[in-house]
XYZ file of C-alpha atoms in Angstrom:
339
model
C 0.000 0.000 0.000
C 1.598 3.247 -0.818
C 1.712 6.121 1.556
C 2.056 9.441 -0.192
C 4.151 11.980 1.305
C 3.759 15.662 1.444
C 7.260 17.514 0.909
C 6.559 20.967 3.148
C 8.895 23.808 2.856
C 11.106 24.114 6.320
C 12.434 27.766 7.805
C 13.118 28.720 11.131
C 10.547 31.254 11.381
C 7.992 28.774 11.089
C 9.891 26.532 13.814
C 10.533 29.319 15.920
C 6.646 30.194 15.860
C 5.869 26.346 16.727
C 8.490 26.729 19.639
C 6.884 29.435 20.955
C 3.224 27.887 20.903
C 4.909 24.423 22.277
C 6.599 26.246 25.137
C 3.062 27.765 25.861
C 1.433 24.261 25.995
C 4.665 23.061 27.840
C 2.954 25.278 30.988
C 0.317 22.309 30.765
C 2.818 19.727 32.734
C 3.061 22.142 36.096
C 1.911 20.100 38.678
C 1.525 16.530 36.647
C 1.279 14.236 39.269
C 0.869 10.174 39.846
C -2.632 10.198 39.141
C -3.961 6.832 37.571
C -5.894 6.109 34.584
C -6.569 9.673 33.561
C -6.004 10.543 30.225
C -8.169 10.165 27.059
C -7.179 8.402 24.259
C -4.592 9.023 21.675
C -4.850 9.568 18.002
C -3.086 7.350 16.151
C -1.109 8.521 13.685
C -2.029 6.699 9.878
C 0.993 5.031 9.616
C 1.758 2.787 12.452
C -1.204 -0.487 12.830
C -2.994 -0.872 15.757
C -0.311 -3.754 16.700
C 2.885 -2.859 15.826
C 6.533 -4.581 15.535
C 9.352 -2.159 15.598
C 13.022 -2.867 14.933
C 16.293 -1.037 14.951
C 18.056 -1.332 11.960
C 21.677 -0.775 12.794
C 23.555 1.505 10.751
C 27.137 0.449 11.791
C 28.762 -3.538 11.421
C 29.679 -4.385 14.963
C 29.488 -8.132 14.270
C 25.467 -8.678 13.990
C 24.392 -9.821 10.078
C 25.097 -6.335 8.250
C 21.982 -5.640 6.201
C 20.529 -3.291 3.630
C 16.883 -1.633 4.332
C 15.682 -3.656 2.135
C 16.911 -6.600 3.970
C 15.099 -6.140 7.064
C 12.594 -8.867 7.520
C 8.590 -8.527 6.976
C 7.387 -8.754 10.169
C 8.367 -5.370 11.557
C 5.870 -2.872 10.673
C 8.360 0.841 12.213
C 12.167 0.691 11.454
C 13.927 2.504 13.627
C 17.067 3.638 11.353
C 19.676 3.806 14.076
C 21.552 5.904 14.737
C 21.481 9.652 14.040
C 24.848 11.446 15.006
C 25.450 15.088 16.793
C 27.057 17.449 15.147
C 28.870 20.865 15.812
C 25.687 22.930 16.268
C 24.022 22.027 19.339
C 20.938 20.280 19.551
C 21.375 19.380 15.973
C 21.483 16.188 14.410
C 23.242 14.749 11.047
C 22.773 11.437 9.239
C 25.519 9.330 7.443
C 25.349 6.114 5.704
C 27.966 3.705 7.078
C 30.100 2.498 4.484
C 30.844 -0.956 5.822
C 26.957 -1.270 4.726
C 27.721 -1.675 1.308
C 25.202 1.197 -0.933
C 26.682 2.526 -3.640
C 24.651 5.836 -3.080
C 22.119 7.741 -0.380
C 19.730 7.654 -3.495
C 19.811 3.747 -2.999
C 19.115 3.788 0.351
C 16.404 6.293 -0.496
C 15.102 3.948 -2.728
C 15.193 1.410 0.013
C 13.305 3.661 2.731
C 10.214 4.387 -0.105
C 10.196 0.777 -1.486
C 9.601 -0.386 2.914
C 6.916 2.540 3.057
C 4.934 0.959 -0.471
C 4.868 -2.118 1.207
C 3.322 -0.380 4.168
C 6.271 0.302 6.622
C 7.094 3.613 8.866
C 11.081 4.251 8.492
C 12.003 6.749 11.060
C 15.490 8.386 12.465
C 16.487 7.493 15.684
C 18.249 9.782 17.678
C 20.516 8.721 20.249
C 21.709 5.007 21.525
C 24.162 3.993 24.063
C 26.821 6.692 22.923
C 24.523 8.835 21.551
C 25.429 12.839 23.170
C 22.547 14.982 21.895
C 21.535 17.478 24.335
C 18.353 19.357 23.923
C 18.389 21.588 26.863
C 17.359 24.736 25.681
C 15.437 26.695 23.509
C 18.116 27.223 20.691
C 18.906 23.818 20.965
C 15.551 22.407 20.849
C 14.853 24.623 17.091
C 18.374 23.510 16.226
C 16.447 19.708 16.958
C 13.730 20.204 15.295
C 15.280 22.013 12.367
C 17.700 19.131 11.390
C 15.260 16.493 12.248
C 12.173 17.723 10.237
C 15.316 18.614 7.633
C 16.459 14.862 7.146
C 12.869 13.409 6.711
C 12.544 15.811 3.683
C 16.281 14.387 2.436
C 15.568 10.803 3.242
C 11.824 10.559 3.308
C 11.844 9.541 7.064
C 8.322 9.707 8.290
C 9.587 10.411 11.715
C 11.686 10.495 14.486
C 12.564 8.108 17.617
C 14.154 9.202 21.070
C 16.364 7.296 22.107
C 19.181 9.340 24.396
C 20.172 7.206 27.121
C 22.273 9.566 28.957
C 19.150 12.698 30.357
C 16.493 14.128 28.516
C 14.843 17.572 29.639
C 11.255 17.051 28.921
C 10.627 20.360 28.649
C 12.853 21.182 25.770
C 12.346 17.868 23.916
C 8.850 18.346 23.918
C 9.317 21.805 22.438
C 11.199 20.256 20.391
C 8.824 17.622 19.130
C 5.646 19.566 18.664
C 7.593 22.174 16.212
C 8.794 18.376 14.177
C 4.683 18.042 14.829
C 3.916 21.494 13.780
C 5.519 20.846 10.626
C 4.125 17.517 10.041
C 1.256 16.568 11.308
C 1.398 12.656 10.011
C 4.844 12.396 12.225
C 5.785 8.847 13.445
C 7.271 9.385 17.107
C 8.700 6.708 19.061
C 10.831 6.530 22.246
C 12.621 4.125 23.956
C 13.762 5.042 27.904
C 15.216 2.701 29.930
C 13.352 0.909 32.624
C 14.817 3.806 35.013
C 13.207 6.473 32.999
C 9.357 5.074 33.183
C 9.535 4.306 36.981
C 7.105 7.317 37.695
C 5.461 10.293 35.848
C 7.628 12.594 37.100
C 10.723 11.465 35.304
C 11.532 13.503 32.530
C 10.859 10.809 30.198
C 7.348 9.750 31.077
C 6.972 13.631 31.224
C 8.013 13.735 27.641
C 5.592 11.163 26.817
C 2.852 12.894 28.518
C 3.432 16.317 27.039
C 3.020 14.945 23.347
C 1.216 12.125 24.006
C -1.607 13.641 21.750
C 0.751 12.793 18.422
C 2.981 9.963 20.266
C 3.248 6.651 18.339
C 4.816 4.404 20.981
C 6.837 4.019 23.988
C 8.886 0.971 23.743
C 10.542 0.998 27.295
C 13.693 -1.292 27.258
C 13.340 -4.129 29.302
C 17.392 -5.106 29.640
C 20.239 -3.869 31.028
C 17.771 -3.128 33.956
C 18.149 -5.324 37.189
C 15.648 -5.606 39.620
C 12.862 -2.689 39.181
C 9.503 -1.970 41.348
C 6.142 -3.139 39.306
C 3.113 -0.753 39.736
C 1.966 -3.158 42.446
C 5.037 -1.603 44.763
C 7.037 -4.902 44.710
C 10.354 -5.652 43.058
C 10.468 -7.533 40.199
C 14.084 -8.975 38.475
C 14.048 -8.685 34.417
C 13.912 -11.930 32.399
C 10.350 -13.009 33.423
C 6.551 -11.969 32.204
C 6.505 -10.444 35.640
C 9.070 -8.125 35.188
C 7.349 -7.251 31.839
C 3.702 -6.568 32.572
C 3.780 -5.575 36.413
C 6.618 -2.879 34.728
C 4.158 -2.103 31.774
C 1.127 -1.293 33.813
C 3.321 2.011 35.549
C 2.608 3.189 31.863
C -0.529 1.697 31.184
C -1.848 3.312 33.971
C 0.453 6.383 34.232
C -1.404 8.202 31.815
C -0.690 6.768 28.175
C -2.915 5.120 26.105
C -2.210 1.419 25.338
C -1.677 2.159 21.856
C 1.608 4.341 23.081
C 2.773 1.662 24.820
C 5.094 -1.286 23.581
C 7.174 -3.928 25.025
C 11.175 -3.876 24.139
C 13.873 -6.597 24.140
C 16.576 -8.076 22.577
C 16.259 -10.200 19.669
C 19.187 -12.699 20.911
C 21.255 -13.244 23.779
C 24.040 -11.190 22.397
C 22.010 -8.015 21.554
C 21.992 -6.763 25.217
C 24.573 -7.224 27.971
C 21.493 -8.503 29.918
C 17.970 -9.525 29.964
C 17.175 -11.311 26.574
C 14.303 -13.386 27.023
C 13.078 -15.790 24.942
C 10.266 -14.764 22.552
C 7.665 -17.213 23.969
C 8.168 -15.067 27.111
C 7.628 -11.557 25.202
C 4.144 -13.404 23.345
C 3.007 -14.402 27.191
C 3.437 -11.005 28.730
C 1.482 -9.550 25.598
C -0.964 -11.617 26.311
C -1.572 -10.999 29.951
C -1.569 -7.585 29.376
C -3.788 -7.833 26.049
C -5.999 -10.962 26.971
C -5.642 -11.504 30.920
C -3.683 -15.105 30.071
C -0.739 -16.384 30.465
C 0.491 -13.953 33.433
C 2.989 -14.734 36.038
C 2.361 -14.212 39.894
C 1.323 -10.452 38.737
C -2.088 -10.276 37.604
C -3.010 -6.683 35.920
C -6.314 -5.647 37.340
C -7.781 -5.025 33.762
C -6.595 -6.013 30.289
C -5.393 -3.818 27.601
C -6.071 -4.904 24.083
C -5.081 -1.888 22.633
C -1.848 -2.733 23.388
C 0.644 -1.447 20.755
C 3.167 -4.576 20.559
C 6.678 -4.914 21.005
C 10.506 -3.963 20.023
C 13.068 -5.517 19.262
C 17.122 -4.323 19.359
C 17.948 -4.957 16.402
C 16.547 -6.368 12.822
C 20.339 -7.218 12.534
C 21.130 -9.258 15.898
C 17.449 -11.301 14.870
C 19.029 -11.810 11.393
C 21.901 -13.191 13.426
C 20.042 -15.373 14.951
C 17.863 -17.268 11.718
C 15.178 -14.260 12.442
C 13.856 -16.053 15.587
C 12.284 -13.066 16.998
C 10.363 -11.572 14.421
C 9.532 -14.895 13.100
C 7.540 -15.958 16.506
C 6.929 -12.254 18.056
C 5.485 -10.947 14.714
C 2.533 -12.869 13.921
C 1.833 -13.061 17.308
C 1.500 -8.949 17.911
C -0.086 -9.247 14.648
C -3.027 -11.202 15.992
C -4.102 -9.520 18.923
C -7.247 -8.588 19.843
């Protein structure tokens, strides 16, 4: 199915008028507290199903299967193209194909990004990753942000962008940031993916991120690795590597305010994509369905089910490759299929 997309004309006067309304609406998190179960739904944005697969699609050889976009297997429905890099101007990021990959040109790549999005796939940027230093922190930096992001999904045809700094985000400036990329295009795919840390409560500046855009937020697909032990929203402590840790760490969100649509379950796609916490992909289809259907839960039941439930993540398209496609091969069909 082909998805046409509108090429707008970018200039910092228009950002720096969407800045100014999004730092107006920012005003709207004073005083966000814990309450449960709250908001109203999200709209969805056209491009991303109702169940969703996403996979990073790494952008560097660092011994997973190297693979061209065009490569990446059927299943996932968002590819996250990681990673975007920072660049002298602050705030801003740049984009650079990886020889090691193997294109002979960014126009094949290109090709590769619109044939996905004919067969019905979102391609987005990601921004960020273990090593990733962008720092939005400001209002200069956040147009800088927005600028250069909105400016690369014109070059490439990205249809959005995912957040994925792993070392602080200021929710107030990202935000800014992400309703002028909004502003600008109002079919934006935006995904995030915090570490368990960084979804513990709605006052971390993560979840407060979420919040703040969550009425043009695709998905939140929290990492479930490199975590230890974390509390569930039931108060207890729960150790990563079970359906426990999974849904009883899923409902903080579920029930912190996004809708289940924004919400998505991340994990490796073998045991060497993570220093910790793979599980295997029976384990990721149980939690989604104690979450989705009320079966196949642990010793934490969820009070209520959540069929809306977006689906999962995987790091990365590559690492599954390495692995015979495992992941997507038994976690695809199976987010495909729920309720």
């Amino acid at each position: 199915m082909e998805r046409a997309r509108t090429h707008r004309s970018r200039n910092r006067s228009r950002l720096a008028s969407a800045l100014t309304a999004a730092a107006i609406a920012a005003g709207a998190l004073t005083g966000l507290g814990s309450g449960l179960g709250t908001a109203n739904a999200a709209e969805e944005p056209v491009a991303a199903p109702r169940h969703a697969v996403t996979g990073y699609w790494q952008n560097f050889d660092n011994g997973a299967t190297v693979q061209k976009l065009r490569d990446v297997q059927d299943e996932y429905d968002i590819i996250a193209v990681a990673f975007a890099d920072a660049t002298g101007t602050p705030g801003a990021v740049g984009f650079t194909l990886d020889p090691a990959l193997g294109y002979g040109s960014e126009d094949e790549f290109k090709a590769d990004i619109r044939a996905k999005q004919d067969a019905g796939k979102s391609v987005v940027i990601s921004v960020g990753g273990e090593r990733g230093t962008v720092s939005v922190n400001d209002s200069a930096s956040a147009a800088n942000f927005a600028d250069s992001v909105t400016g690369l999904m014109d070059e490439y045809g990205f249809d959005g962008v995912d957040i994925d700094l792993e070392n602080g985000l200021n929710s107030t400036y990202m935000s800014q940031a992400l309703k002028a990329v909004h502003a600008e295009a109002s079919d934006v795919v935006v995904t995030m993916a915090p570490q368990t840390i960084d979804m513990q409560s709605t006052s971390n500046e993560y979840f407060r991120t979420a919040l703040a855009i969550k009425d043009f937020l695709t998905v939140v697909n929290m990492q479930y690795y490199n975590s230890g032990s974390m509390l569930g929203c039931d108060g207890k402590v729960y150790s990563q590597g079970s359906v426990d840790f999974i849904t009883a760490l899923a409902c903080i969100q579920l029930e912190g305010g996004l809708d289940p649509s924004q919400v998505g379950i991340g994990v490796p796609a073998s045991p060497r994509g993570a220093g910790s916490g793979y599980v295997e992909p029976s384990v990721v289809n149980a939690a989604l369905d104690c979450l989705a259907r009320g079966t196949s839960c642990g010793s934490f039941e969820p009070d209520r089910t959540y069929p809306g439930i977006r689906g999962a993540m995987t790091w990365s398209t590559n690492w599954d490759a390495s692995n015979g496609s495992a992941w997507s091969k038994a976690v695809g069909p199976h987010v495909h299929g729920l309720p």
